Coordinates of C-alpha atoms and ligand atoms in Angstrom, one line a residue:
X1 CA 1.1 20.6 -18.9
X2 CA -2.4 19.0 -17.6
X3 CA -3.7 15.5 -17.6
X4 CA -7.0 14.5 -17.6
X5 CA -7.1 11.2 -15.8
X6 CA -10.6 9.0 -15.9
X7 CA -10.3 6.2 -13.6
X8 CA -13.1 3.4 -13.3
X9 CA -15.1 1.8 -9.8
X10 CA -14.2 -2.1 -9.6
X11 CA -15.3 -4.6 -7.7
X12 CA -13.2 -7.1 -6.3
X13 CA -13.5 -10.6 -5.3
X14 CA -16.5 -11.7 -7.6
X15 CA -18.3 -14.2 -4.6
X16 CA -15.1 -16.6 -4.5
X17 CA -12.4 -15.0 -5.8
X18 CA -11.3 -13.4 -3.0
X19 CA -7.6 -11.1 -3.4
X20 CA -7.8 -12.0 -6.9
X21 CA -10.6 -10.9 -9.0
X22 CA -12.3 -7.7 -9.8
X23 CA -14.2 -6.3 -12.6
X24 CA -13.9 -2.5 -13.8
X25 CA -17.4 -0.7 -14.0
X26 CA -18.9 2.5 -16.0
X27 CA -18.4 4.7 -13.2
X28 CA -15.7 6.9 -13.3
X29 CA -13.7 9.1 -10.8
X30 CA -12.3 12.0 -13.3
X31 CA -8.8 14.0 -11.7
X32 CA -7.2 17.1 -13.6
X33 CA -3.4 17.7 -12.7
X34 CA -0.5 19.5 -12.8
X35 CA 3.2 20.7 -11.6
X36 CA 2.8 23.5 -9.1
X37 CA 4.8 25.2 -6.4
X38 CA 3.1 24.1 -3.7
X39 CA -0.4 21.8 -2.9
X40 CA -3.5 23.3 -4.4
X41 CA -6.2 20.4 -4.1
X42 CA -9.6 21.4 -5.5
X43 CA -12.8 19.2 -5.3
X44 CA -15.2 20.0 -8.5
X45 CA -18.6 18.5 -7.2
X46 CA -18.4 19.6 -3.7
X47 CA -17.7 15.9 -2.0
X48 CA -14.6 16.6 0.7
X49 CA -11.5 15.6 -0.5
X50 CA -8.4 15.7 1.7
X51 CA -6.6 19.2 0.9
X52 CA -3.4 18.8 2.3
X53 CA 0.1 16.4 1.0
X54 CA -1.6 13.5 2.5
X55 CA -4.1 13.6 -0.2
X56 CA -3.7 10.0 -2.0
X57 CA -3.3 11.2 -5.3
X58 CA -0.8 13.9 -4.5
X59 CA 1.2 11.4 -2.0
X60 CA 1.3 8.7 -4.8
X61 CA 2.8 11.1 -7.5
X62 CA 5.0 12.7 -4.9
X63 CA 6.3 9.4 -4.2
X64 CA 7.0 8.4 -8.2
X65 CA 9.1 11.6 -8.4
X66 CA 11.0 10.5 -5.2
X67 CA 11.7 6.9 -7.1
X68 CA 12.9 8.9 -10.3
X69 CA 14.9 11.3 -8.5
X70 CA 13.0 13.9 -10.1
X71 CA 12.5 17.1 -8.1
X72 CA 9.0 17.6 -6.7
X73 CA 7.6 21.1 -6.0
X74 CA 3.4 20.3 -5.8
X75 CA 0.4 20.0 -8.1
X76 CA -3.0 21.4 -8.9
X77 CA -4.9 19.0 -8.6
X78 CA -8.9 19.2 -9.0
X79 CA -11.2 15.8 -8.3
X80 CA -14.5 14.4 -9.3
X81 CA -15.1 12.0 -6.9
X82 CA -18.4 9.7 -8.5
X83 CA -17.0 6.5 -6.9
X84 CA -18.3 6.5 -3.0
X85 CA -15.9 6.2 -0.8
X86 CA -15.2 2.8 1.5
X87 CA -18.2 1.1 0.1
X88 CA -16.3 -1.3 -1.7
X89 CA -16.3 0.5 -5.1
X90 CA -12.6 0.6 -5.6
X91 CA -12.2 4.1 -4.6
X92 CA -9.2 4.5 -3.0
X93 CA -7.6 2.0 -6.1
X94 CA -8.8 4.7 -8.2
X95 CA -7.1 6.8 -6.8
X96 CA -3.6 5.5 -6.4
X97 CA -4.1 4.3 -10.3
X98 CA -5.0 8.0 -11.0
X99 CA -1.8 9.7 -8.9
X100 CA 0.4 6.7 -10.6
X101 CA -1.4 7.4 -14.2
X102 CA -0.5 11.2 -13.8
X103 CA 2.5 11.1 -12.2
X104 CA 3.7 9.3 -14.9
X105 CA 2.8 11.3 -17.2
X106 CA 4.2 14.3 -15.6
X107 CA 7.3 12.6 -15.8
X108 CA 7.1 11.9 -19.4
X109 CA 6.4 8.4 -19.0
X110 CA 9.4 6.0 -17.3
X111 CA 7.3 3.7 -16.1
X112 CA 5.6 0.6 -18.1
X113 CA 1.9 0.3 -17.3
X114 CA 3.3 -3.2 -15.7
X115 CA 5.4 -1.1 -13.3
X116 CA 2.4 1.2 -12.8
X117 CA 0.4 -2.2 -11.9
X118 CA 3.1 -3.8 -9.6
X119 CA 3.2 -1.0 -7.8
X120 CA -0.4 0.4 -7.3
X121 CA -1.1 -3.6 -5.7
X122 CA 2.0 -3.2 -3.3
X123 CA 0.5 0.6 -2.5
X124 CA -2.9 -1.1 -2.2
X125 CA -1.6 -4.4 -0.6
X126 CA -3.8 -6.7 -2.9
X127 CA -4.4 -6.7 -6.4
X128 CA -8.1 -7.2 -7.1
X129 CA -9.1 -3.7 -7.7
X130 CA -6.1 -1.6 -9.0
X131 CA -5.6 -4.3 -11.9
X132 CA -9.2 -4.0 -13.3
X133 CA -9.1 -0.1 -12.6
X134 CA -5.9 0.1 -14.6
X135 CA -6.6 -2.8 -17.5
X136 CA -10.3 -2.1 -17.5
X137 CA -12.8 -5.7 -18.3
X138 CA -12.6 -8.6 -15.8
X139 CA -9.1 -9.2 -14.6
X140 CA -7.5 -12.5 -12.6
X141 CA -4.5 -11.0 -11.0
X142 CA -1.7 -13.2 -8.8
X143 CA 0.5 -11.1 -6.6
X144 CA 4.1 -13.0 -6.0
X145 CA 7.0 -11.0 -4.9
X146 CA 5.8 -7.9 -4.9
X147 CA 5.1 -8.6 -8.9
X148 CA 1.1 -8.9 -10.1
X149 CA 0.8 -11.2 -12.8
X150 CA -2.9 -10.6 -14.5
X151 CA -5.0 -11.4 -17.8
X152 CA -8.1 -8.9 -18.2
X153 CA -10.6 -10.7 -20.6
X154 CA -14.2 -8.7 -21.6
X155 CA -17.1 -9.7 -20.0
X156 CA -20.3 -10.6 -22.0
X157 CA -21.6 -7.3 -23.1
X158 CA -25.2 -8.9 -21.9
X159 CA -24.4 -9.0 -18.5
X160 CA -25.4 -5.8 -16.2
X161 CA -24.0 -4.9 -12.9
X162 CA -26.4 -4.0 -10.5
X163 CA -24.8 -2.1 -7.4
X164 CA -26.6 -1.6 -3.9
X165 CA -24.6 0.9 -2.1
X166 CA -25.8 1.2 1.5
X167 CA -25.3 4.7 3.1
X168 CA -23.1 3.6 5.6
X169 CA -19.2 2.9 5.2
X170 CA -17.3 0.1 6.2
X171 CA -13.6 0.5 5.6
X172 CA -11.6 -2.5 4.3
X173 CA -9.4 -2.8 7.3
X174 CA -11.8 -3.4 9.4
X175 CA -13.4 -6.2 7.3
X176 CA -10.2 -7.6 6.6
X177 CA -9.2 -7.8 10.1
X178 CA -12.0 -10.4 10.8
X179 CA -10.9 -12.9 8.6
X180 CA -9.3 -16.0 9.5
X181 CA -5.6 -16.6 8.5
X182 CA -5.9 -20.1 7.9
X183 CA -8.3 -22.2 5.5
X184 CA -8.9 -26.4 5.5
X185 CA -8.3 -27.6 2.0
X186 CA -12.0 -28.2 2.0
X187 CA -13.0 -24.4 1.6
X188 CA -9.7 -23.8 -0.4
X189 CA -11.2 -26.0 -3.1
X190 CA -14.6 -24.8 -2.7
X191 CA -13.2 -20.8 -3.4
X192 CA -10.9 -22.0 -6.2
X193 CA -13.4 -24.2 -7.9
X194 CA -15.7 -21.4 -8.0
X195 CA -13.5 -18.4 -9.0
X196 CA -12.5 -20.6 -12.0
X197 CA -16.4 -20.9 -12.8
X198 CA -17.1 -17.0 -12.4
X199 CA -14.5 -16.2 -14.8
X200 CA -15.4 -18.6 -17.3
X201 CA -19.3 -18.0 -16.9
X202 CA -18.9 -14.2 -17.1
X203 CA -16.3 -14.4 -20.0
X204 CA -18.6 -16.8 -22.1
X205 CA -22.4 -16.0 -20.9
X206 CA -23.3 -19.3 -19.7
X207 CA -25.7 -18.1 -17.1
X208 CA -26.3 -21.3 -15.7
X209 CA -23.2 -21.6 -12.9
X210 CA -23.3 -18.4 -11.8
X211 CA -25.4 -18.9 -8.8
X212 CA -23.0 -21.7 -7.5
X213 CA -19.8 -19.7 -9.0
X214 CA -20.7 -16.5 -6.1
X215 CA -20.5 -18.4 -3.5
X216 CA -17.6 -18.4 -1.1
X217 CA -16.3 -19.3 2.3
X218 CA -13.2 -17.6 3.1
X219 CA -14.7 -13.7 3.4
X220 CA -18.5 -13.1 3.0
X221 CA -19.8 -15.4 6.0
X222 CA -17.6 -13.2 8.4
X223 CA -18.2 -9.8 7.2
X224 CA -21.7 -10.2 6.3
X225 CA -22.6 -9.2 10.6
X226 CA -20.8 -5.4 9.6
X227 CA -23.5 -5.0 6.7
X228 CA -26.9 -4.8 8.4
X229 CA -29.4 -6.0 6.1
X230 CA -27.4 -7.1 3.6
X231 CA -28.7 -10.5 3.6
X232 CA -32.0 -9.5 3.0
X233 CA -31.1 -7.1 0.1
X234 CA -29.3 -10.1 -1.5
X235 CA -32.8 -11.9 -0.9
X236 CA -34.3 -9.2 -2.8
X237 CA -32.6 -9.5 -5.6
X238 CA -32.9 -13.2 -6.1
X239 CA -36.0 -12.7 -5.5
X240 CA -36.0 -10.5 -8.8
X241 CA -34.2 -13.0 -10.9
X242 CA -30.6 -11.9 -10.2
X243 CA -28.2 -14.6 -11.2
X244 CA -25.5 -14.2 -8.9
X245 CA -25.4 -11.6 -5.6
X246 CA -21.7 -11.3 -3.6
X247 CA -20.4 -8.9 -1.4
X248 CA -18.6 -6.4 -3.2
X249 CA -14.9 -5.9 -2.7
X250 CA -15.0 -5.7 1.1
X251 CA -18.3 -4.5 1.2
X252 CA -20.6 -2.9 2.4
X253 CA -22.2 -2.6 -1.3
X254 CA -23.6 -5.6 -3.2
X255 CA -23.2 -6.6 -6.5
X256 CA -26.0 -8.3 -8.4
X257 CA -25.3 -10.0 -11.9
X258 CA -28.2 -9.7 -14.4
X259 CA -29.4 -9.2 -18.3
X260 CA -32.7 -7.7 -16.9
X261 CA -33.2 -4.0 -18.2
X262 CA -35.8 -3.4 -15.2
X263 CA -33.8 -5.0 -13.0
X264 CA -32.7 -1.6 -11.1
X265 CA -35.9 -0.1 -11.3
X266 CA -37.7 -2.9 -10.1
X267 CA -34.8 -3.4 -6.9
X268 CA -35.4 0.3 -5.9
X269 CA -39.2 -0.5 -5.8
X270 CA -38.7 -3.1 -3.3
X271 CA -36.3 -1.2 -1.3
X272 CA -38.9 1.4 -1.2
X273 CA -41.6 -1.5 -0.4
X274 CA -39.4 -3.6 2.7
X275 CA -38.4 0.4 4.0
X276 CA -34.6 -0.5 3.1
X277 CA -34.4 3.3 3.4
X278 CA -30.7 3.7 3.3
X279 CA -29.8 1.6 0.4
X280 CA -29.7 2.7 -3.2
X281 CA -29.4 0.9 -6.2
X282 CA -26.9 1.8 -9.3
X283 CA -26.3 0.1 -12.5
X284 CA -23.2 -0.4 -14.3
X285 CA -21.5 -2.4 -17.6
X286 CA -18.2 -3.7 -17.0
X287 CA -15.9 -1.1 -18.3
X288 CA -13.1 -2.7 -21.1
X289 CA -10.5 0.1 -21.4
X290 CA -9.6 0.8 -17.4
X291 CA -8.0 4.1 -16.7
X292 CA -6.8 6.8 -19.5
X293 CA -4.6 9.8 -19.7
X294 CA -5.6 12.9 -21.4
X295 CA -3.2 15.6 -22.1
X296 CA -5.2 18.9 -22.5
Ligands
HSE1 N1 -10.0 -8.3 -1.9 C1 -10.1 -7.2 -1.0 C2 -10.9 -7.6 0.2 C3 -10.9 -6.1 -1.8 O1 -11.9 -8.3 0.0 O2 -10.5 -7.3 1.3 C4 -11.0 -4.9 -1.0 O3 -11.6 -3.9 -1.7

C-alpha cells in the first residue's frame, strides 16, 4: 500500500515567541511511501536527498516499527523537497511529521495524532514547528515531560506571509548554541507579553500591535551577526509597509507580516535595487489543515 504524505513549511517563534510558536505556511514538501525489502530513496525534482537508512524520513518510520514491535524490512520512498533546507522553513519538522504520518499509516494507524505530536517535538527537541506542520494554522505549543500540550487557532485569512529566504544556510544548532541559558525577569516579561499579543493580533486582525508583538530579546539580537544583511532586508520591508518582520524559526529567512497584494513584488524590486543579490522573496498564507495522508 502507498501513502501520499503533504507536509507544510512553518515558521517558528513569531518575533517573541521563542520554543513555542509557529505558524504552518502554503508550501508543501510532498513524500510517496511504501514497505520494501530493502532502502530505495528517490528524489522527484532533482534536489539531493540523503539515499541511505539515515535518511530522516526512513529513520523516523523505522524507529515507529521498532516501538510497535513490528518487523521492518525498508521502504520506497520518493521526495519533493519545496521547503529549503536549514533556512528556517521547518524542513527537517516536515520531515519527521511526514516519516511519523506514514509510518503510521503503514502500520494501520496505533498511534493518536497526539502521540504522533509528543513524539515528533522529542525527535525535534522543541515543539514550534512539528505542531503547526502536523495541526496546520497558528499553534501555541508547551512541551512538559516529554508531552506537547498545543491549541492551533486560524489566522486572519487577510494576513500574507512574506518569506526572504537568503541563499545561504544556517543550521539551527549552530544558532541555538549562541543563546544564553539564562534570562532576567525583565526580558522574560518582555517575550511573554509579546507572544501573548502576536497570537491575539494574528488570530483577530488587529494590525495595530504587531510591530511591538515581533519584537524579542531572548534569540534575534544574538543570531542576527550569522545572517548578513538581514537587518537591512528587515529595513526594507518596513520600509514597504510590513507590519511586523522577525527572524524566522532560527533563521536565516525572514518573515514579514502584510495584507499588501504587491508586497512581494515590490520587496524583490528593492532587492534588485540595494543589489541584495542572494536573497529571494516568497509568499505564503498560513496553511489551516497541517500535514495529510493519502492512500493511493
Ligand atoms: N524555536 C526554534 C529555534 C526553531 O528558534 O531555535 C528552530 O527552527
Amino acid at each position: 500500500m502507498m501513502w501520499k504524505l503533504t507536509v507544510p513549511a512553518s515558521s517558528a517563534n513569531l518575533g517573541a515567541g521563542f520554543d513555542a510558536l509557529g505558524i504552518a505556511l502554503t508550501l508543501y514538501n510532498r513524500v510517496w511511501i511504501e514497505e520494501a525489502d530493502g532502502c530505495f530513496i528517490e528524489s522527484k525534482d532533482g534536489i539531493a536527498v540523503p539515499t541511505g537508512p539515515d535518511n530522516m524520513i526512513y529513520d523516523t518510520v523505522r524507529h515507529l516499527y521498532e516501538q510497535c514491535g513490528r518487523p521492518f524490512s525498508g521502504l520506497h520512498i520518493l521526495q519533493e523537497n519545496n521547503i529549503p533546507m536549514t533556512r528556517g522553513l521547518g524542513s527537517s519538522s516536515a520531515c519527521l511529521v511526514a516519516g511519523l504520518l506514514g509510518g503510521n499509516h503503514l502500520l494501520g494507524e496505533p498511534f493518536s495524532k497526539k502521540e504522533l505530536l509528543d513524539r515528533a517535538a522529542q525527535l525535534e527537541g522543541h515543539p514550534d514547528n512539528v505542531a503547526p506542520a502536523l495541526l496546520g494554522g497558528l499553534v501555541t505549543a508547551v512541551m512538559e515531560d516529554g508531552e506537547v500540550h498545543a491549541v492551533s487557532v486560524p489566522v486572519n485569512p487577510k494576513f500574507r506571509f512574506a518569506v526572504f529566504v537568503p541563499s545561504f544556510e544556517l543550521p539551527t544548532e549552530k544558532a541555538r548554541a549562541v543563546l544564553p541559558t539564562q534570562v532576567s525577569r525583565l526580558d522574560a516579561v518582555y517575550n511573554l507579553s509579546r507572544a501573548a499579543l502576536m497570537t491575539a493580533s494574528l488570530f483577530s486582525g488587529d494590525v495595530e500591535n504587531l510591530r511591538i508583538a515581533a519584537q524579542d530579546r531572548l534569540h534575534q539580537p544574538y543570531r542576527f551577526p550569522f545572517i548578513p544583511n538581514g537587518e537591512r532586508v528587515i529595513r526594507l520591508a518596513y520600509d514597504l509597509g510590513a507590519y511586523c518582520v522577525c527572524i524566522s524559526g532560527a533563521g536565516p529567512s525572514l518573515l514579514a507580516i502584510t495584507e499588501d497584494e504587491r508586497f512581494a513584488e515590490k520587496a524583490k524590486q528593492q532587492l534588485a535595487d540595494y543589489g541584495l543579490n542572494d536573497w529571494q522573496i516568497r509568499e505564503y498564507a498560513c496553511d489551516p489543515w497541517g500535514a495529510k495522508a493519502e492512500c493511493i
